[in-house]
Coordinates of C-alpha atoms and ligand atoms in Angstrom, one line a residue:
M343 CA -31.1 -6.7 -34.9
T344 CA -33.1 -8.9 -32.6
G345 CA -32.5 -11.6 -30.1
Q346 CA -29.0 -12.6 -29.1
P347 CA -26.3 -9.9 -29.7
Q348 CA -23.6 -10.8 -32.2
E349 CA -20.4 -12.3 -31.0
V350 CA -17.6 -9.7 -31.0
R351 CA -13.9 -10.6 -31.0
C352 CA -11.3 -8.0 -30.0
K353 CA -7.5 -8.5 -30.3
G354 CA -5.2 -7.1 -27.7
L355 CA -2.1 -8.3 -25.9
G356 CA -2.3 -11.1 -23.4
V357 CA -0.1 -10.1 -20.5
S358 CA -1.1 -12.6 -17.9
E359 CA -1.8 -16.2 -18.9
G360 CA -5.1 -18.0 -18.8
I361 CA -8.7 -18.2 -20.0
V362 CA -11.8 -17.1 -18.1
I363 CA -15.5 -17.1 -18.9
G364 CA -17.4 -14.5 -16.9
Q365 CA -19.4 -11.4 -16.8
V366 CA -18.3 -7.8 -17.6
L367 CA -17.9 -5.4 -14.7
R368 CA -17.1 -2.1 -16.2
M369 CA -14.9 0.1 -14.1
H370 CA -14.4 3.8 -14.7
D371 CA -11.0 5.4 -14.5
G372 CA -12.4 8.8 -14.0
T373 CA -12.9 10.0 -17.5
Q374 CA -16.2 9.6 -19.2
H375 CA -16.9 10.1 -22.9
V376 CA -20.2 11.8 -23.4
Y377 CA -22.2 11.6 -26.6
R378 CA -25.2 13.7 -27.5
W379 CA -28.5 12.3 -28.9
R380 CA -31.9 13.8 -29.5
I381 CA -34.8 13.1 -27.3
N382 CA -38.3 13.6 -28.8
D383 CA -41.2 15.3 -27.0
A384 CA -42.6 12.0 -25.6
G385 CA -39.2 11.0 -24.3
L386 CA -38.5 14.2 -22.3
E387 CA -40.3 13.3 -19.1
P388 CA -38.8 9.8 -18.9
E389 CA -35.3 11.4 -19.6
R390 CA -35.8 13.8 -16.7
E391 CA -37.0 10.9 -14.6
R392 CA -33.8 9.0 -15.5
F393 CA -31.8 12.0 -14.5
R394 CA -33.5 12.3 -11.1
A395 CA -32.9 8.6 -10.4
A396 CA -29.3 9.1 -11.2
V397 CA -29.1 12.0 -8.8
N398 CA -30.5 9.7 -6.1
L399 CA -28.1 6.9 -6.9
A400 CA -25.1 9.2 -7.0
S401 CA -26.1 10.7 -3.6
R402 CA -26.3 7.2 -2.1
R403 CA -22.9 6.3 -3.5
V404 CA -21.2 9.5 -2.3
Q405 CA -22.8 8.9 1.2
S406 CA -21.3 5.4 1.2
I407 CA -17.9 6.6 0.0
K408 CA -18.0 9.2 2.8
E409 CA -18.7 6.5 5.4
Y410 CA -15.9 4.4 4.0
A411 CA -13.5 7.3 4.0
E412 CA -14.5 8.1 7.6
E413 CA -13.7 4.6 8.6
R414 CA -10.4 4.4 6.8
L415 CA -9.1 8.0 7.0
G416 CA -10.9 9.6 9.8
K417 CA -13.5 12.4 9.8
D418 CA -10.8 15.0 8.8
H419 CA -10.8 13.8 5.3
A420 CA -14.4 12.8 4.9
Y421 CA -15.6 16.4 4.9
I422 CA -14.7 16.6 1.2
F423 CA -17.7 14.4 0.4
D424 CA -20.1 16.8 2.2
A425 CA -19.5 19.3 -0.5
H426 CA -20.4 16.7 -3.1
L427 CA -23.6 15.8 -1.3
L428 CA -24.6 19.4 -1.0
M429 CA -24.1 19.9 -4.7
L430 CA -26.2 16.9 -5.6
E431 CA -29.0 18.4 -3.4
D432 CA -28.7 21.8 -5.0
E433 CA -32.0 22.4 -6.7
K434 CA -30.5 25.2 -8.8
L435 CA -28.0 22.9 -10.3
T436 CA -30.3 19.9 -10.9
G437 CA -33.0 22.3 -12.2
D438 CA -30.5 23.8 -14.7
I439 CA -29.7 20.3 -16.0
E440 CA -33.4 19.3 -16.3
R441 CA -34.1 22.6 -18.1
H442 CA -31.3 21.9 -20.5
I443 CA -32.8 18.4 -21.3
T444 CA -36.2 20.0 -22.0
E445 CA -35.1 23.0 -23.9
K446 CA -32.5 21.4 -26.1
H447 CA -34.1 18.0 -26.4
T448 CA -30.9 16.3 -25.4
N449 CA -30.0 13.2 -23.3
A450 CA -29.3 13.6 -19.6
E451 CA -25.6 12.8 -20.1
W452 CA -25.1 15.7 -22.5
A453 CA -27.0 18.1 -20.3
V454 CA -24.9 17.1 -17.3
K455 CA -21.8 17.8 -19.3
V456 CA -22.9 21.2 -20.7
V457 CA -24.1 22.5 -17.4
G458 CA -21.1 21.1 -15.6
D459 CA -18.6 22.6 -18.0
R460 CA -20.3 26.0 -17.7
L461 CA -19.9 25.8 -13.9
L462 CA -16.3 24.7 -14.2
S463 CA -15.4 27.6 -16.4
L464 CA -16.9 30.0 -13.8
Y465 CA -14.7 28.4 -11.1
S466 CA -11.6 28.6 -13.3
E467 CA -12.0 32.4 -13.6
I468 CA -12.1 32.9 -9.8
N469 CA -9.1 34.7 -8.4
D470 CA -9.0 33.0 -5.1
E471 CA -6.8 29.9 -5.3
Y472 CA -8.7 27.9 -2.8
L473 CA -12.1 28.5 -4.4
R474 CA -10.6 27.9 -7.9
A475 CA -9.4 24.5 -6.7
R476 CA -13.0 23.6 -5.7
G477 CA -13.6 23.2 -9.4
S478 CA -12.4 19.6 -8.9
D479 CA -15.5 19.0 -6.7
V480 CA -17.7 20.0 -9.6
E481 CA -15.8 17.6 -11.8
D482 CA -16.3 14.8 -9.2
V483 CA -20.0 15.4 -8.9
M484 CA -20.5 15.4 -12.7
Q485 CA -18.5 12.2 -12.8
H486 CA -20.7 10.5 -10.2
L487 CA -23.8 11.6 -12.2
L488 CA -22.4 10.3 -15.5
V489 CA -21.5 7.0 -13.9
A490 CA -24.9 6.7 -12.3
L491 CA -26.5 7.4 -15.7
S492 CA -24.4 4.8 -17.4
G493 CA -25.7 2.1 -15.0
D494 CA -22.2 1.1 -14.2
S495 CA -20.3 0.8 -10.9
D496 CA -17.6 3.2 -10.1
R497 CA -16.1 1.2 -7.3
P498 CA -17.0 -2.5 -7.7
R499 CA -15.9 -3.7 -4.3
D500 CA -18.4 -6.5 -4.3
L501 CA -17.6 -8.5 -7.3
S502 CA -19.6 -11.4 -8.2
E503 CA -17.8 -14.8 -8.5
D504 CA -17.2 -14.4 -12.2
G505 CA -16.5 -10.7 -12.5
V506 CA -14.2 -9.6 -15.3
I507 CA -13.0 -6.1 -14.8
V508 CA -13.2 -4.1 -18.0
A509 CA -11.7 -0.6 -17.9
Q510 CA -10.0 1.9 -20.1
D511 CA -7.0 1.8 -17.8
L512 CA -6.6 0.7 -14.2
L513 CA -4.9 3.3 -12.0
P514 CA -3.3 2.1 -8.8
S515 CA -5.8 4.1 -6.8
A516 CA -8.7 2.3 -8.5
V517 CA -7.1 -1.0 -7.9
A518 CA -6.5 -0.3 -4.2
E519 CA -9.9 -1.3 -3.0
L520 CA -11.0 -3.8 -5.6
D521 CA -12.0 -7.1 -4.3
L522 CA -9.2 -8.9 -6.1
N523 CA -10.2 -12.2 -4.6
H524 CA -13.2 -12.2 -6.7
A525 CA -11.9 -10.5 -9.9
R526 CA -11.4 -13.4 -12.3
A527 CA -9.7 -11.5 -15.2
I528 CA -8.9 -8.0 -16.5
A529 CA -9.5 -6.5 -19.9
T530 CA -8.3 -2.9 -20.6
D531 CA -8.2 -0.6 -23.6
S532 CA -4.7 0.7 -23.0
G533 CA -1.6 -0.9 -21.6
G534 CA 1.4 -3.0 -22.6
W535 CA 3.5 -5.8 -21.2
T536 CA 5.0 -3.4 -18.5
S537 CA 1.9 -1.4 -17.7
H538 CA 0.8 -1.5 -14.1
T539 CA -2.4 -3.4 -15.0
A540 CA -0.2 -6.2 -16.5
I541 CA 2.2 -6.3 -13.6
L542 CA -0.6 -6.5 -11.2
A543 CA -2.5 -9.2 -13.0
R544 CA 0.6 -11.4 -13.2
G545 CA 1.2 -10.6 -9.5
I546 CA -2.2 -11.9 -8.4
G547 CA -2.3 -14.6 -11.0
I548 CA -5.3 -13.7 -13.1
P549 CA -5.6 -13.6 -16.9
A550 CA -5.4 -10.2 -18.5
V551 CA -5.6 -8.8 -22.0
V552 CA -4.6 -5.2 -22.5
G553 CA -4.4 -2.8 -25.5
L554 CA -8.0 -3.5 -26.6
R555 CA -8.4 0.1 -27.8
D556 CA -12.2 0.7 -27.8
F557 CA -13.4 -2.4 -26.1
F558 CA -14.6 -0.5 -23.0
R559 CA -17.1 1.5 -25.0
R560 CA -18.6 -1.7 -26.5
A561 CA -19.0 -3.7 -23.3
K562 CA -21.8 -3.2 -20.8
T563 CA -21.8 -4.4 -17.2
G564 CA -23.3 -7.9 -17.0
D565 CA -22.4 -8.9 -20.6
R566 CA -21.0 -12.4 -21.1
I567 CA -17.3 -12.3 -21.9
I568 CA -14.4 -14.7 -22.5
V569 CA -10.9 -13.5 -21.8
D570 CA -8.4 -15.6 -23.6
S571 CA -5.0 -14.2 -22.8
N572 CA -3.3 -17.1 -24.6
R573 CA -4.7 -16.0 -27.9
N574 CA -4.4 -12.3 -27.1
E575 CA -8.2 -11.9 -27.4
V576 CA -11.5 -11.2 -25.6
I577 CA -14.8 -12.3 -26.9
L578 CA -18.0 -10.4 -26.1
H579 CA -21.4 -12.1 -26.3
P580 CA -19.8 -15.5 -27.2
S581 CA -22.1 -17.7 -29.3
E582 CA -23.3 -21.0 -27.8
S583 CA -20.8 -22.9 -29.9
T584 CA -17.9 -20.6 -28.9
L585 CA -19.0 -21.0 -25.3
S586 CA -19.0 -24.8 -25.4
V587 CA -15.5 -24.9 -27.0
Y588 CA -14.2 -22.7 -24.2
Q589 CA -16.0 -24.6 -21.5
T590 CA -14.3 -27.8 -22.6
E591 CA -11.0 -26.1 -22.8
A592 CA -11.4 -24.4 -19.4
A593 CA -12.1 -27.7 -17.8
K594 CA -8.9 -29.1 -19.2
R595 CA -6.8 -26.2 -18.2
V596 CA -7.8 -25.9 -14.5
N597 CA -4.7 -24.6 -12.7
V598 CA -2.4 -25.0 -15.7
G599 CA -0.2 -22.0 -15.9
R600 CA -0.3 -21.2 -12.2
A601 CA 3.1 -21.4 -10.7
T602 CA 3.6 -23.9 -8.0
A603 CA 5.2 -23.0 -4.7
S604 CA 8.9 -23.5 -4.4
Q605 CA 10.1 -25.3 -1.4
D606 CA 13.7 -24.5 -2.3
R607 CA 15.2 -22.1 0.2
S608 CA 18.8 -22.9 -0.4
P609 CA 21.0 -20.1 -1.9
L610 CA 20.7 -19.9 -5.6
L611 CA 24.0 -20.4 -7.4
T612 CA 24.6 -20.4 -11.1
A613 CA 26.3 -23.6 -12.5
D614 CA 29.7 -21.9 -12.0
G615 CA 28.9 -20.9 -8.4
V616 CA 27.9 -17.2 -8.6
E617 CA 25.2 -16.4 -5.9
I618 CA 22.1 -14.7 -7.2
I619 CA 19.5 -13.2 -4.9
L620 CA 15.8 -13.2 -6.0
R621 CA 13.5 -10.8 -4.2
A622 CA 9.8 -10.0 -4.6
N623 CA 7.9 -7.0 -6.1
V624 CA 4.6 -6.5 -4.4
E625 CA 1.7 -4.1 -4.8
V626 CA -1.4 -5.4 -3.1
P627 CA -2.0 -7.7 -0.1
S628 CA -3.3 -10.6 -2.3
E629 CA 0.3 -10.9 -3.5
F630 CA 1.9 -11.0 -0.1
E631 CA 1.6 -14.7 0.6
G632 CA 3.6 -15.4 -2.5
V633 CA 6.7 -13.9 -0.9
E634 CA 7.1 -16.8 1.4
Q635 CA 5.4 -19.3 -0.8
F636 CA 7.8 -18.8 -3.7
G637 CA 10.9 -18.5 -1.6
A638 CA 11.7 -14.8 -2.2
R639 CA 14.6 -13.2 -0.3
G640 CA 12.6 -10.3 1.1
V641 CA 10.8 -7.6 -0.7
G642 CA 12.9 -5.9 -3.4
L643 CA 10.2 -3.4 -4.4
Y644 CA 7.0 -2.3 -2.7
R645 CA 5.0 0.0 -5.0
S646 CA 3.5 2.1 -2.2
E647 CA 1.2 4.1 -4.4
F648 CA -1.1 1.1 -4.5
L649 CA -2.0 2.1 -0.9
L650 CA -4.0 5.1 -2.0
A651 CA -7.7 4.8 -1.5
H652 CA -10.2 4.9 -4.4
G653 CA -10.3 8.2 -6.1
G654 CA -6.7 9.1 -5.1
V655 CA -7.4 10.0 -1.4
L656 CA -4.3 10.0 0.6
V657 CA -3.9 7.5 3.4
S658 CA -3.3 8.8 6.9
E659 CA 0.2 8.6 8.5
D660 CA -1.0 6.0 10.9
D661 CA -2.5 3.8 8.3
Q662 CA 0.6 4.1 6.2
R663 CA 2.8 3.1 9.2
L664 CA 0.6 0.0 9.7
A665 CA 1.0 -0.9 6.0
Y666 CA 4.8 -0.4 6.1
E667 CA 5.1 -2.5 9.3
R668 CA 3.3 -5.3 7.4
I669 CA 5.8 -4.9 4.6
A670 CA 8.7 -4.9 7.0
K671 CA 7.5 -8.2 8.5
L672 CA 6.9 -9.6 5.1
G673 CA 10.6 -8.9 4.2
G674 CA 11.8 -10.6 7.4
D675 CA 15.6 -10.8 7.8
D676 CA 16.2 -10.0 4.2
G677 CA 14.3 -6.7 4.5
A678 CA 12.0 -4.7 2.3
V679 CA 12.4 -1.7 0.0
V680 CA 9.5 0.8 0.1
R681 CA 9.4 3.0 -3.0
L682 CA 8.1 6.5 -2.2
F683 CA 4.9 7.2 -4.0
D684 CA 5.4 7.0 -7.8
L685 CA 2.4 9.3 -8.5
G686 CA 1.7 11.7 -11.3
A687 CA -0.3 14.9 -11.3
G688 CA -4.0 14.2 -11.3
T689 CA -3.7 10.9 -9.4
L690 CA -4.1 12.4 -5.9
R691 CA -7.0 14.4 -4.8
D692 CA -5.9 16.2 -1.7
A693 CA -2.2 16.9 -2.2
G694 CA -2.6 20.2 -3.9
S695 CA -2.9 19.0 -7.5
N696 CA -4.6 21.7 -9.4
Q697 CA -6.5 21.9 -12.6
S698 CA -3.6 22.8 -14.9
Q699 CA -1.5 19.9 -13.5
D700 CA -4.4 17.5 -14.0
Q701 CA -4.3 18.3 -17.7
E702 CA -0.6 17.8 -18.3
K703 CA 0.1 17.2 -22.0
N704 CA 2.9 14.8 -21.3
P705 CA 2.3 13.1 -17.9
A706 CA 5.1 10.6 -18.3
L707 CA 7.5 13.6 -18.6
G708 CA 5.6 15.7 -16.1
L709 CA 5.2 16.2 -12.4
R710 CA 5.5 12.6 -11.3
A711 CA 7.4 10.3 -8.9
I712 CA 10.1 12.1 -6.9
R713 CA 9.2 15.5 -8.6
F714 CA 5.6 15.1 -7.4
G715 CA 6.9 14.3 -3.9
L716 CA 9.2 17.2 -3.7
R717 CA 6.5 19.6 -5.0
N718 CA 4.0 18.1 -2.4
E719 CA 6.5 18.1 0.4
E720 CA 3.9 17.6 3.2
M721 CA 2.8 14.4 1.5
M722 CA 6.4 13.2 1.2
R723 CA 7.2 14.1 4.8
T724 CA 4.2 12.1 6.0
Q725 CA 5.2 9.1 4.1
V726 CA 8.8 9.3 5.2
R727 CA 7.7 9.6 8.9
A728 CA 5.5 6.6 8.5
I729 CA 8.4 4.6 7.1
L730 CA 10.8 5.7 9.8
L731 CA 8.3 4.7 12.5
A732 CA 7.6 1.3 10.8
A733 CA 11.3 0.7 10.5
K734 CA 11.3 0.1 14.3
V735 CA 9.7 -3.3 13.7
G736 CA 11.8 -4.5 10.8
R737 CA 14.4 -3.8 8.1
L738 CA 13.1 -1.1 5.7
K739 CA 14.8 0.8 3.0
I740 CA 13.5 3.7 1.0
V741 CA 14.0 4.0 -2.8
L742 CA 13.4 7.2 -4.7
P743 CA 11.5 6.9 -7.9
M744 CA 12.7 8.5 -11.2
V745 CA 15.6 10.6 -9.9
A746 CA 17.3 12.5 -12.7
D747 CA 20.5 13.4 -10.9
V748 CA 22.0 14.0 -7.4
S749 CA 20.0 17.1 -6.8
D750 CA 16.8 15.0 -6.6
V751 CA 18.6 12.7 -4.2
S752 CA 20.0 15.4 -1.9
R753 CA 16.6 17.1 -1.6
A754 CA 14.9 13.9 -0.7
R755 CA 17.8 12.9 1.7
A756 CA 17.4 16.3 3.4
I757 CA 13.7 15.5 4.1
V758 CA 14.5 12.1 5.5
D759 CA 17.3 13.6 7.7
D760 CA 15.0 16.4 8.9
E761 CA 12.2 14.0 9.8
S762 CA 14.6 11.8 11.6
A763 CA 15.9 14.8 13.6
N764 CA 12.3 15.9 14.4
L765 CA 11.4 12.4 15.7
T766 CA 14.6 12.3 17.8
R767 CA 13.9 15.7 19.3
A768 CA 10.3 14.6 20.1
G769 CA 11.7 11.5 21.8
I770 CA 9.8 9.2 19.4
A771 CA 11.5 5.9 18.6
F772 CA 12.1 5.1 15.0
G773 CA 14.4 2.9 12.8
E774 CA 17.3 3.9 10.6
V775 CA 16.6 3.4 6.9
S776 CA 19.0 3.4 4.0
I777 CA 18.2 5.3 0.8
G778 CA 18.5 4.1 -2.7
A779 CA 17.8 5.6 -6.1
M780 CA 15.7 4.1 -8.9
I781 CA 17.8 4.3 -12.1
E782 CA 15.1 4.5 -14.8
V783 CA 15.7 7.6 -16.9
P784 CA 18.6 8.2 -19.3
S785 CA 20.0 11.1 -17.3
A786 CA 20.3 8.9 -14.2
V787 CA 22.2 6.3 -16.3
L788 CA 24.6 9.0 -17.6
M789 CA 25.1 10.4 -14.0
A790 CA 25.1 7.0 -12.3
E791 CA 28.6 7.4 -11.0
S792 CA 27.8 10.6 -9.2
I793 CA 24.4 9.3 -8.0
A794 CA 26.2 6.2 -6.6
T795 CA 28.2 8.4 -4.2
M796 CA 25.0 9.7 -2.7
V797 CA 23.0 6.6 -2.1
D798 CA 23.2 3.2 -0.4
F799 CA 21.9 1.1 -3.3
F800 CA 20.5 1.3 -6.8
E801 CA 17.3 -0.2 -8.2
L802 CA 17.1 -0.5 -11.9
G803 CA 13.6 0.1 -13.2
T804 CA 13.9 -1.5 -16.6
N805 CA 10.2 -0.8 -17.5
D806 CA 10.8 2.9 -17.4
L807 CA 14.3 2.6 -18.6
V808 CA 13.1 1.0 -21.9
Q809 CA 10.3 3.6 -22.1
Y810 CA 12.6 6.7 -21.6
T811 CA 15.6 5.4 -23.4
L812 CA 13.7 4.5 -26.5
A813 CA 11.1 7.3 -26.1
V814 CA 8.3 4.7 -26.3
D815 CA 5.2 5.0 -24.1
R816 CA 5.0 1.7 -22.2
G817 CA 1.2 1.9 -22.0
N818 CA 0.5 2.8 -25.6
D819 CA -0.2 -0.3 -27.7
E820 CA 0.1 1.7 -30.9
V821 CA 3.9 1.8 -30.3
A822 CA 4.3 -1.6 -28.6
D823 CA 6.4 -2.8 -31.6
W824 CA 9.0 -0.2 -30.7
F825 CA 9.1 -1.2 -27.0
R826 CA 12.2 -3.4 -27.4
T827 CA 13.5 -4.6 -24.1
L828 CA 16.5 -6.2 -25.8
H829 CA 17.5 -3.0 -27.6
P830 CA 21.3 -2.5 -27.4
A831 CA 20.8 1.0 -26.0
V832 CA 18.8 -0.5 -23.1
L833 CA 21.4 -3.2 -22.5
Y834 CA 24.1 -0.7 -22.6
S835 CA 22.3 1.5 -20.1
I836 CA 21.8 -1.4 -17.7
G837 CA 25.5 -2.4 -18.0
Q838 CA 26.6 1.2 -17.3
S839 CA 24.4 1.5 -14.2
L840 CA 25.6 -1.9 -12.8
N841 CA 29.2 -0.9 -13.4
A842 CA 28.7 2.4 -11.6
A843 CA 27.2 0.6 -8.6
R844 CA 30.0 -2.0 -8.5
A845 CA 32.7 0.7 -8.7
A846 CA 31.1 2.6 -5.8
G847 CA 30.7 -0.7 -3.8
I848 CA 26.9 -0.5 -3.5
P849 CA 24.4 -3.2 -4.3
A850 CA 22.1 -3.0 -7.3
I851 CA 18.7 -4.7 -7.7
V852 CA 17.1 -5.0 -11.1
C853 CA 13.4 -4.8 -10.5
G854 CA 11.7 -4.2 -13.8
E855 CA 9.6 -6.8 -15.6
M856 CA 12.7 -7.9 -17.5
A857 CA 14.0 -9.6 -14.4
S858 CA 11.0 -12.0 -14.3
T859 CA 11.5 -13.3 -17.9
P860 CA 14.0 -16.2 -17.9
A861 CA 15.9 -15.4 -21.1
Y862 CA 16.2 -11.8 -20.1
S863 CA 17.3 -12.7 -16.6
V864 CA 20.3 -14.6 -18.1
L865 CA 21.3 -11.4 -20.0
L866 CA 21.0 -9.4 -16.8
I867 CA 23.4 -11.8 -15.0
G868 CA 25.7 -11.5 -18.1
L869 CA 25.6 -7.7 -17.7
G870 CA 26.7 -8.1 -14.1
A871 CA 23.5 -8.2 -12.0
T872 CA 23.5 -10.4 -8.9
E873 CA 20.1 -9.3 -7.4
L874 CA 16.8 -9.5 -9.2
S875 CA 13.3 -8.6 -7.9
M876 CA 10.1 -9.8 -9.6
T877 CA 6.5 -10.8 -9.1
P878 CA 6.7 -13.7 -6.6
S879 CA 5.2 -16.4 -8.9
A880 CA 8.0 -15.8 -11.4
I881 CA 10.7 -16.8 -8.9
P882 CA 10.6 -20.6 -9.4
R883 CA 11.1 -20.5 -13.2
V884 CA 13.8 -17.8 -13.0
R885 CA 15.5 -19.8 -10.3
R886 CA 15.4 -23.0 -12.4
T887 CA 16.9 -21.1 -15.4
L888 CA 19.7 -19.3 -13.5
A889 CA 20.7 -22.5 -11.7
G890 CA 21.3 -24.1 -15.1
I891 CA 23.5 -21.5 -16.7
N892 CA 27.1 -20.5 -16.5
S893 CA 27.6 -16.8 -15.6
E894 CA 30.8 -16.6 -17.7
E895 CA 28.9 -17.8 -20.8
A896 CA 26.1 -15.3 -20.0
R897 CA 28.8 -12.6 -19.8
A898 CA 30.2 -13.5 -23.2
I899 CA 26.8 -13.4 -24.8
A900 CA 25.9 -10.1 -23.1
K901 CA 29.2 -8.6 -24.3
D902 CA 28.4 -9.6 -27.9
C903 CA 24.8 -8.2 -27.6
L904 CA 26.4 -4.8 -26.7
S905 CA 28.1 -4.6 -30.0
C906 CA 24.8 -5.3 -31.9
H907 CA 23.2 -2.5 -33.8
T908 CA 19.5 -3.3 -33.4
A909 CA 17.1 -5.1 -31.2
D910 CA 16.5 -7.6 -34.0
D911 CA 20.2 -8.4 -34.0
V912 CA 20.2 -8.9 -30.3
E913 CA 17.2 -11.2 -30.4
N914 CA 18.7 -13.3 -33.3
L915 CA 21.9 -13.6 -31.3
V916 CA 20.1 -14.6 -28.1
R917 CA 18.1 -17.2 -30.0
E918 CA 21.1 -18.8 -31.6
R919 CA 23.4 -18.8 -28.6
F920 CA 20.8 -19.8 -26.0
S921 CA 19.5 -22.7 -27.9
A922 CA 23.0 -23.9 -28.7
L923 CA 24.3 -23.6 -25.1
W924 CA 21.2 -24.5 -23.1
P925 CA 18.8 -26.5 -25.3
D926 CA 17.0 -28.0 -22.4
L927 CA 16.4 -24.6 -20.7
F928 CA 15.5 -22.9 -24.0
P929 CA 13.9 -25.1 -26.5
P930 CA 13.4 -23.2 -29.8
T931 CA 9.7 -22.7 -29.3
S932 CA 10.3 -20.9 -26.0
L933 CA 12.5 -18.3 -27.6
P934 CA 11.2 -15.1 -29.4
A935 CA 10.3 -15.4 -33.0
S936 CA 11.6 -12.2 -34.5
R937 CA 9.9 -9.7 -32.3
V938 CA 9.4 -9.8 -28.5
V939 CA 6.2 -8.0 -27.6
N940 CA 4.9 -10.7 -25.3
P941 CA 7.9 -12.5 -24.0
Q942 CA 6.4 -15.8 -22.7
L943 CA 9.8 -17.3 -22.4
T944 CA 10.1 -20.2 -20.1
Ligands
PEP832 C1 10.2 0.1 -13.5 O1 10.1 1.2 -14.0 O2 10.9 -0.8 -14.1 C2 9.7 -0.2 -12.2 C3 10.2 -1.3 -11.5 O3 8.7 0.5 -11.7 P1 7.3 0.7 -12.3 O4 7.0 -0.4 -13.2 O5 6.3 0.8 -11.1 O6 7.4 2.0 -13.0
MG833 MG1 9.3 2.9 -12.9

C-alpha cells in the first residue's frame, strides 16, 4: 500500500457527547504487548542503534520523572528513580539485550522482554522479601524501554491543542497529571458507561468513545483522528471527504451539548413540594469550578484516588492535606465527602503491593478499596490524618468505599479514632469528621440495617451496585448488554438500602452515574432518595426534570417497577408511564428504545 493510509472506522460506545477532529496521542497504562519479528543481517546494527537511542530516551524520561517527584513528593520518594537510572546505565544489562538482538536476529522489543523476564524470574526466586519486591523496578525499567522504543509518550503532560488521548484504559493515576485543559477527547479500548474514563470525560466535558477493543494497537501517535461520540465511533486516517463532512458539522456544533451554568440557587422542590438536594461528584481540579457554576449543594463525592501521581506514587501527607483543604473550601457550608482511596492491588507503587497481588486474577473481587486500605494501614492512617487536619478549615466527611459489613466499618473507625487521639495527645488542632459507608456490594445491602447503626450516613454507589448485583464487569464492553441499571434486582437493592437509612435516621446520598440521568433520577426519588450527587454539568438537567415531577407519582411507578421480572419489563414500564405522565419532560425519542446501554435521556 502506498500514499495515504486507508480510513479505518471503529465502533465503540460514546459515553460523553461531542465530536472532535484531532491528532492521536497514545498513552500507556503500564502494560505493553510485545511482538517478535525477524531482523536480517543488514538490519542488526540499525536495530542495536535503535535500542541504544531508546536507552538514552528512557534515561532522560526517568531523570525528568525523578525531578518531578522531588518537586511534588520530596527527596524521600524520589530515590526510587535512582535505582531505575542505575539499571539503564548498567552495561551488563544493556549488553545482554544487544547480544540477544544479534544472536537471535530479533527486534529490540522482543530482546528487552526476554532479558527482562529472565531477570524478573531471578528476583522472584530470592528469599529476602525486600529484594524480591525490587522486581517491580525491573518491570518499570523494561516498561520505560518499551515505551521509548514505541516512539510514544508515557506521560503526555504537554498536549498539543488538538491532542486526543488514545489508551487501552485510563487509570486514575495516569489521569492525575494529564494536562486536561488541552486534551480534546478520549478514546479507549476498554470501558463502559460507568467506567472511570467515562465518568471523568463527562466531568470535564470532553467527548469520549470507550470499548473500542483493539483500537490502541492500530493508532500511532500523531495520526489524524475523528472522535464522534454521537455515532459511537472513531475514525482513524479520515479521508479528505470524511474530513470535510466533519469540519462542516463541527462548525455547526460549536458548544452544542455543553451544559450551561445554572443561576438557580433556590431549594429544589418537586412539583408536590419534596425537597431534593443535588451535590457534586469531583475527581480532578478542572471539574472544580463546575461545583459553583452549576449550583451544586457541596461535594457529595470526592474520588481521592485521582490524587495519586503518575505511576501510582503516593502523595505526601502534606500535599494530601492541601488537596483536602481545597475540597473542603469547595464544599462550603454544605460540606464535602472525601472517599478514602478506592484503589486496587497494582495501582500503587510504594504501599507494599507485591508481585502476586499485582497479578490478581479477579481484581474487582480482590484487594481493593477499604480492603486495600486496611491491608496497607500506614497509607490509610496518613490519609485519615490529612483529612482530619484539613477538616479544621471546612466541613469534611469521610466515606469508606466497598464495605462488606460492620467489621470493615469498625476497623476503619478504630483507625480514625486512634489518629484523632494521637493528634489530640500531640496538641495538634484538627476537625471532627463524620463517617459514612458506601453501599455498593450485595452483602452491604443485605446488612444495611446493621451497617446503618455504625455510620453517620450512607452513599449508594450504583455503578458498583449494578456491577456486583448482576455480576457484570462495568468496564468490559463484551458484557455491556447485561449491565442493566434498571434491573429489578438493582432497584430492589437501592430501595432496601434507602429504607435502612431512613429507619436508622441517617441521610443517604445516591452518587453513582444513575443519579445524573434524568429518567433514572426520577426512579431514585420514587424509591425514596432525597439526596443525589453527580457530575456538576448534569445538575441543571436533573434539576429541571425533578422540579417538574410529582414524587408520589414517581413512588407509584417505582413500586410497580419492583414487581417487574426483568430489566426489559422495567424499561417498558418506564417508557409508557413517563411519556404518559410527563410528555414534555420525556418526549418518546428521549426514552430508551428497548435496551439502555447509553442512556442519553434528557
Ligand atoms: C459507584 O460505584 O457508583 C461510585 C460512585 O463509585 P465509583 O464509580 O468510583 O466506583
Ligand atoms: Mg464504586
